[in-house]
Tab-separated table of C-alpha atoms in Angstrom:
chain	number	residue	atom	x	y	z
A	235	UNK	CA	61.452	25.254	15.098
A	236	UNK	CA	60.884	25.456	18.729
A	237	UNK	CA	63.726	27.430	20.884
A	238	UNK	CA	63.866	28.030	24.483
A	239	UNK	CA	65.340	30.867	25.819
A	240	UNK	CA	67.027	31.400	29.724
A	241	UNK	CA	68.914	33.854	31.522
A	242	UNK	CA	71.239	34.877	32.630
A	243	UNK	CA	73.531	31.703	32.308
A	244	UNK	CA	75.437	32.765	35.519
A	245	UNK	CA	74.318	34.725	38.739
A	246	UNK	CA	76.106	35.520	41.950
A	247	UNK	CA	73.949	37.281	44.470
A	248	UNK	CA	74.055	38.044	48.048
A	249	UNK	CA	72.188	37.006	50.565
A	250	UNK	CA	68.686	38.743	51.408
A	251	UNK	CA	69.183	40.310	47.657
A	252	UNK	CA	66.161	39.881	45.042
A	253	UNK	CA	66.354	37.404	42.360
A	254	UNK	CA	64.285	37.307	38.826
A	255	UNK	CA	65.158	34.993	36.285
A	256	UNK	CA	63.278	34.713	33.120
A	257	UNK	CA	62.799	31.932	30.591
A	258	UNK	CA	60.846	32.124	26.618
A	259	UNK	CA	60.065	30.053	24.145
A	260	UNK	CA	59.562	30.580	20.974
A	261	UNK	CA	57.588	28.671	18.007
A	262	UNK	CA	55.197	27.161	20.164
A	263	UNK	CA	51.929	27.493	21.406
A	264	UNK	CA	50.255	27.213	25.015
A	265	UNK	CA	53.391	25.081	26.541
A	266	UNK	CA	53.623	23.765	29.882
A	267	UNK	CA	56.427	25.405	31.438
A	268	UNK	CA	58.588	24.252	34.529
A	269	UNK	CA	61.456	25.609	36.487
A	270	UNK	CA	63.519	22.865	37.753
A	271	UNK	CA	66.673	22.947	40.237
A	272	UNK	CA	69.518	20.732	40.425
A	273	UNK	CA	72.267	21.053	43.009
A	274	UNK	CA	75.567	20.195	42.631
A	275	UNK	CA	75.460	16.138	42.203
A	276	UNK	CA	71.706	15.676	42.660
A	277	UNK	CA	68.704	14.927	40.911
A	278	UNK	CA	65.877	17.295	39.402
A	279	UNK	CA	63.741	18.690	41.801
A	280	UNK	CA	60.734	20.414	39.824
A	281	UNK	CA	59.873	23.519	41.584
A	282	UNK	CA	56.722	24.930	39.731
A	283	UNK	CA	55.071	23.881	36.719
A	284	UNK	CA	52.174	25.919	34.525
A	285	UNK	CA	49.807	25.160	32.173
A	286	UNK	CA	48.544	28.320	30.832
A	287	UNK	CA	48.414	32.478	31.742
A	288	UNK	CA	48.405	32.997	35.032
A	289	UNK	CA	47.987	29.534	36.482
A	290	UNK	CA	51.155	28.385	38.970
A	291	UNK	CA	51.473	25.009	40.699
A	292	UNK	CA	54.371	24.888	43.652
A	293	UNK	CA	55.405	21.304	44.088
A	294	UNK	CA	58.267	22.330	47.147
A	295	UNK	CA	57.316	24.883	49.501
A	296	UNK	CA	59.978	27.290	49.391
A	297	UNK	CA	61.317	31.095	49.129
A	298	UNK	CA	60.541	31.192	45.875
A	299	UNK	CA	57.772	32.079	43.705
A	300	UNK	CA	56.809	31.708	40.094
A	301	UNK	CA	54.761	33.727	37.249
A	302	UNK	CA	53.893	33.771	34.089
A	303	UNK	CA	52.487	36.888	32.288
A	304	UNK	CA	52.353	35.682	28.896
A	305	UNK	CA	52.034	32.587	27.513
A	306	UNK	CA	55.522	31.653	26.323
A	307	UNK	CA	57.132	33.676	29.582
A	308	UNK	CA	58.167	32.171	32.930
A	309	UNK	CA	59.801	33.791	35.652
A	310	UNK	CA	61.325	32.988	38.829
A	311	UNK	CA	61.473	35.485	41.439
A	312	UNK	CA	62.335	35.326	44.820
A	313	UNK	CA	62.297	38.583	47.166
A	314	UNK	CA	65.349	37.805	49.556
A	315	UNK	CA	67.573	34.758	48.652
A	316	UNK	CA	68.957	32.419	51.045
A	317	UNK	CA	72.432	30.520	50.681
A	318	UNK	CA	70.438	27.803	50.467
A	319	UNK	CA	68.528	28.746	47.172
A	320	UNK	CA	71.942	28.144	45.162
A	321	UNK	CA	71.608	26.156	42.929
A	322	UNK	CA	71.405	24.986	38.808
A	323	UNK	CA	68.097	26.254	37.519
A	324	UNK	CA	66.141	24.823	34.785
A	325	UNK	CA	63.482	25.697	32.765
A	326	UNK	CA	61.608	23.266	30.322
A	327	UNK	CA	58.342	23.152	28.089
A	328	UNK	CA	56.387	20.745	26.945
A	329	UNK	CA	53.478	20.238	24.531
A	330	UNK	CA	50.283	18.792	25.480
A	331	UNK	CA	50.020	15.312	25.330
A	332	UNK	CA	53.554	14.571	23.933
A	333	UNK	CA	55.636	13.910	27.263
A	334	UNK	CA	58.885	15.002	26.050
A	335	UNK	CA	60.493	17.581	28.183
A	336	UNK	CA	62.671	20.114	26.447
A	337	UNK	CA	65.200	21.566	28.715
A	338	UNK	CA	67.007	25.414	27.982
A	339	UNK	CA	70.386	25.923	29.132
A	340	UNK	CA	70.188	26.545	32.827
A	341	UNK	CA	71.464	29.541	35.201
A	342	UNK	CA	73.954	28.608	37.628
A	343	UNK	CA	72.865	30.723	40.871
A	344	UNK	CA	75.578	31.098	43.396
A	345	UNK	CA	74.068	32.778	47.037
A	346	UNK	CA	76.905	34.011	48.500
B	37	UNK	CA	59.616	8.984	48.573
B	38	UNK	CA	61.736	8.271	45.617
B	39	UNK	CA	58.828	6.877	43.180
B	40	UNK	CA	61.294	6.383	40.682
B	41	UNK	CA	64.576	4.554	41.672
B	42	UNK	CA	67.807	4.452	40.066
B	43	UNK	CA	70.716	3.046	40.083
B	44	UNK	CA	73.621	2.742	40.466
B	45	UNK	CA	74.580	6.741	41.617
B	46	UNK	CA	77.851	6.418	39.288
B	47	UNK	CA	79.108	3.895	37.264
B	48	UNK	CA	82.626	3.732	35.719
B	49	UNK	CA	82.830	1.850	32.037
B	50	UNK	CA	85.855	1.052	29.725
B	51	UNK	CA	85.793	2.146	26.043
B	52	UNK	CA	83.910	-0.255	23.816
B	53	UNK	CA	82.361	-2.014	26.966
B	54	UNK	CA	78.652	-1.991	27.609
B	55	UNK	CA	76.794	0.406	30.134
B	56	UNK	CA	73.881	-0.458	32.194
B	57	UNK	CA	71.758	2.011	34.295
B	58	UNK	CA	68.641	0.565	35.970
B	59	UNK	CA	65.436	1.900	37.444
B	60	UNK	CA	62.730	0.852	38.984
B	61	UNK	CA	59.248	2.830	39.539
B	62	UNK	CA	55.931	1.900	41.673
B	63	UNK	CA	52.707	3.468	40.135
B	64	UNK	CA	51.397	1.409	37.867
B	65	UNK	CA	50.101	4.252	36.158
B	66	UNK	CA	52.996	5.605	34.416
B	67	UNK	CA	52.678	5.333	31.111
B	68	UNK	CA	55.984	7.008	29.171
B	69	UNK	CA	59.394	5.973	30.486
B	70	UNK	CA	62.457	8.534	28.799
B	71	UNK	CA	65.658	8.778	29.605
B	72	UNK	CA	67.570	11.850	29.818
B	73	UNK	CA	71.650	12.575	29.216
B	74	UNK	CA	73.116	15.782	30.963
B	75	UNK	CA	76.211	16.896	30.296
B	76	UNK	CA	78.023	19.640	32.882
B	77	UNK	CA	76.944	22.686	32.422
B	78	UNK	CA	73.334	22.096	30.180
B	79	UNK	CA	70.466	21.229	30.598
B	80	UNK	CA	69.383	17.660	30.266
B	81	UNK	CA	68.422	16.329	26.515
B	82	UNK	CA	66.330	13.397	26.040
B	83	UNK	CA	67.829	9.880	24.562
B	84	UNK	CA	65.284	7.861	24.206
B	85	UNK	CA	62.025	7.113	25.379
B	86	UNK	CA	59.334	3.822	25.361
B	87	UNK	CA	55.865	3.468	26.413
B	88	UNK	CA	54.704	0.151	28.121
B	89	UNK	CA	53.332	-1.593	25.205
B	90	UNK	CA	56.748	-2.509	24.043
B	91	UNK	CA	59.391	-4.764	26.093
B	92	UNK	CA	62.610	-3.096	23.987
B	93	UNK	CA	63.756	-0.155	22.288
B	94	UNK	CA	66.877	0.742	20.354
B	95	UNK	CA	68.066	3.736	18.945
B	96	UNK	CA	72.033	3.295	17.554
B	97	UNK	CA	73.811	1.993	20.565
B	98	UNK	CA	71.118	2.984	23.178
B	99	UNK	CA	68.670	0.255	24.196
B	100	UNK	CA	66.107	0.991	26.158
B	101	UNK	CA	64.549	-2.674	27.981
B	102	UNK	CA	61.406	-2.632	29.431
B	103	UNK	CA	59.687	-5.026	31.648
B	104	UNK	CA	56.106	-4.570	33.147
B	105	UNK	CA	55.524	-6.684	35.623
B	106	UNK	CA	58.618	-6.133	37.828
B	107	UNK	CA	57.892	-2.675	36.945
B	108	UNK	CA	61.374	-1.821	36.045
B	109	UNK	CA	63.334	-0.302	33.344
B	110	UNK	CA	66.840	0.152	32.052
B	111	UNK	CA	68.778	1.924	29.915
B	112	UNK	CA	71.799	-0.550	28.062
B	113	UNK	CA	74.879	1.187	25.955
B	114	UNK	CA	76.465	-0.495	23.717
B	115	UNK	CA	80.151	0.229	22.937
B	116	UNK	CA	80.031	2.634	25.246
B	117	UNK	CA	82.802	5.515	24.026
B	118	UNK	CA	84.331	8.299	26.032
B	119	UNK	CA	82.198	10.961	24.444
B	120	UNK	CA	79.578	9.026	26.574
B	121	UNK	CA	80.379	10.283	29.743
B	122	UNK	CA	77.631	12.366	31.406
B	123	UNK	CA	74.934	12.080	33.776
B	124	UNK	CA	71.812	10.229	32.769
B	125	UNK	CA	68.381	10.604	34.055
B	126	UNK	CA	64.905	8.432	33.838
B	127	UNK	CA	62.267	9.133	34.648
B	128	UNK	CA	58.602	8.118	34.309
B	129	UNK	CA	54.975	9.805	33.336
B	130	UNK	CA	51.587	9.242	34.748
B	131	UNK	CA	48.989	9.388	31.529
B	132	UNK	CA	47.190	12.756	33.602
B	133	UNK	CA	45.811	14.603	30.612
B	134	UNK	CA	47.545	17.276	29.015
B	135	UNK	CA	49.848	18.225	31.828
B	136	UNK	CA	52.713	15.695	31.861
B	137	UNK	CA	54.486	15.612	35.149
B	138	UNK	CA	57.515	13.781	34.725
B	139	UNK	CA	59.122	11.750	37.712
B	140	UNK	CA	62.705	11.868	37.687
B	141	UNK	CA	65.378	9.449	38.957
B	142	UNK	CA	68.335	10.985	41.157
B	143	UNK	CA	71.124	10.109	37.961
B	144	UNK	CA	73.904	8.198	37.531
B	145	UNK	CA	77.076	9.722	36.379
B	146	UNK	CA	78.720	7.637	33.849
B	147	UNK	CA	82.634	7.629	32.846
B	148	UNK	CA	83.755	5.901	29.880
B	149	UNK	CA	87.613	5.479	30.368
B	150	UNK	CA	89.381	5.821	27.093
């Protein structure tokens, strides 16, 4: 079965500090992969979204940036966070044509 | 600009009464219309989910109601139970090929009083 793997769960970094988190899945093949963030009491706001090696879309113009150096790998990175980059993140995959949207377990970021 | 609506932002419910979370969407192109239940702390999880060439779906107490040409959708739970209470998403797909952006809602957080 497919599993989705991110973390860490929890993060509290300082301003202007470096930030890398890093999402897997496992049992599935070539998956479109997103990074999502939700702040406190808000919608989703989809950040980036890939669909293969290598190949990053940014939807919000941002300090952040995106990667993915294997297939079944995301990462978000950012090289000096803002207070304003706190946040819930989420990554998710999906499978080619099926729509559905699976979501792993988030990482509370708190910029402080 | 919110191309998928919802409402209401929060919504307070009595046990055993029925919830009722509506949204509304304007490209005529979306094709796959899920909803999504978040509970604090983890990641959304999807509930259900209907494609336009139905008018209603139902899954236990979750009833999905579709209508196409007011371009609108809502989600309908039955005896709605405190175990209920969470934050529920739709959201809506464009048929694009093999990459499936999903366009979310802003939620509605829903209490069940016991």
């Amino acid at each position: 079965s497919q599993t989705i793997h991110q973390w860490p769960a929890t993060l509290v970094q300082p301003v202007g500090s470096p930030l890398s988190l890093e999402c897997t899945v496992e049992g599935t093949s070539n998956p479109n992969l997103y990074w999502y963030r939700q702040a406190a009491g808000r919608g989703l706001q989809l950040l980036f979204y890939s669909v293969g090696i290598g190949q990053i879309s940014s939807e919000v113009p941002q300090n952040l940036s995106a990667s993915r150096p294997q297939d079944r790998q995301f990462i978000l990175s950012s090289k000096k966070l803002l207070l304003s980059d706190s946040g819930f993140y989420l990554c998710a995959w999906s499978v080619g044509s099926n729509t559905e949207a699976f979501f792993g377990q988030g990482t509370r970021l708190t910029v402080v | 600009q919110q191309q998928v609506k919802q409402s209401p932002q929060s919504l307070i419910v009595q046990k055993g009464g029925i919830s009722i979370i509506n949204c509304a969407y304007e490209n005529t192109a979306f094709d796959y219309f899920p909803w999504y239940q978040q509970f604090p702390g983890k990641g959304p999880a999807l509930l259900i989910a209907i494609r336009p060439d139905v008018s209603e779906k139902k899954e236990g107490r979750f009833t999905i109601s579709f209508n196409k040409s007011a371009k609108q959708f809502s989600l309908h739970i039955m005896d709605s139970q405190p175990g209920d209470s969470a934050t529920y998403f739709c959201a809506a797909s464009p048929n694009a090929g093999n990459n499936r952006k999903l366009i979310w809602g802003l939620g509605t957080s829903l209490a069940v009083n016991p």
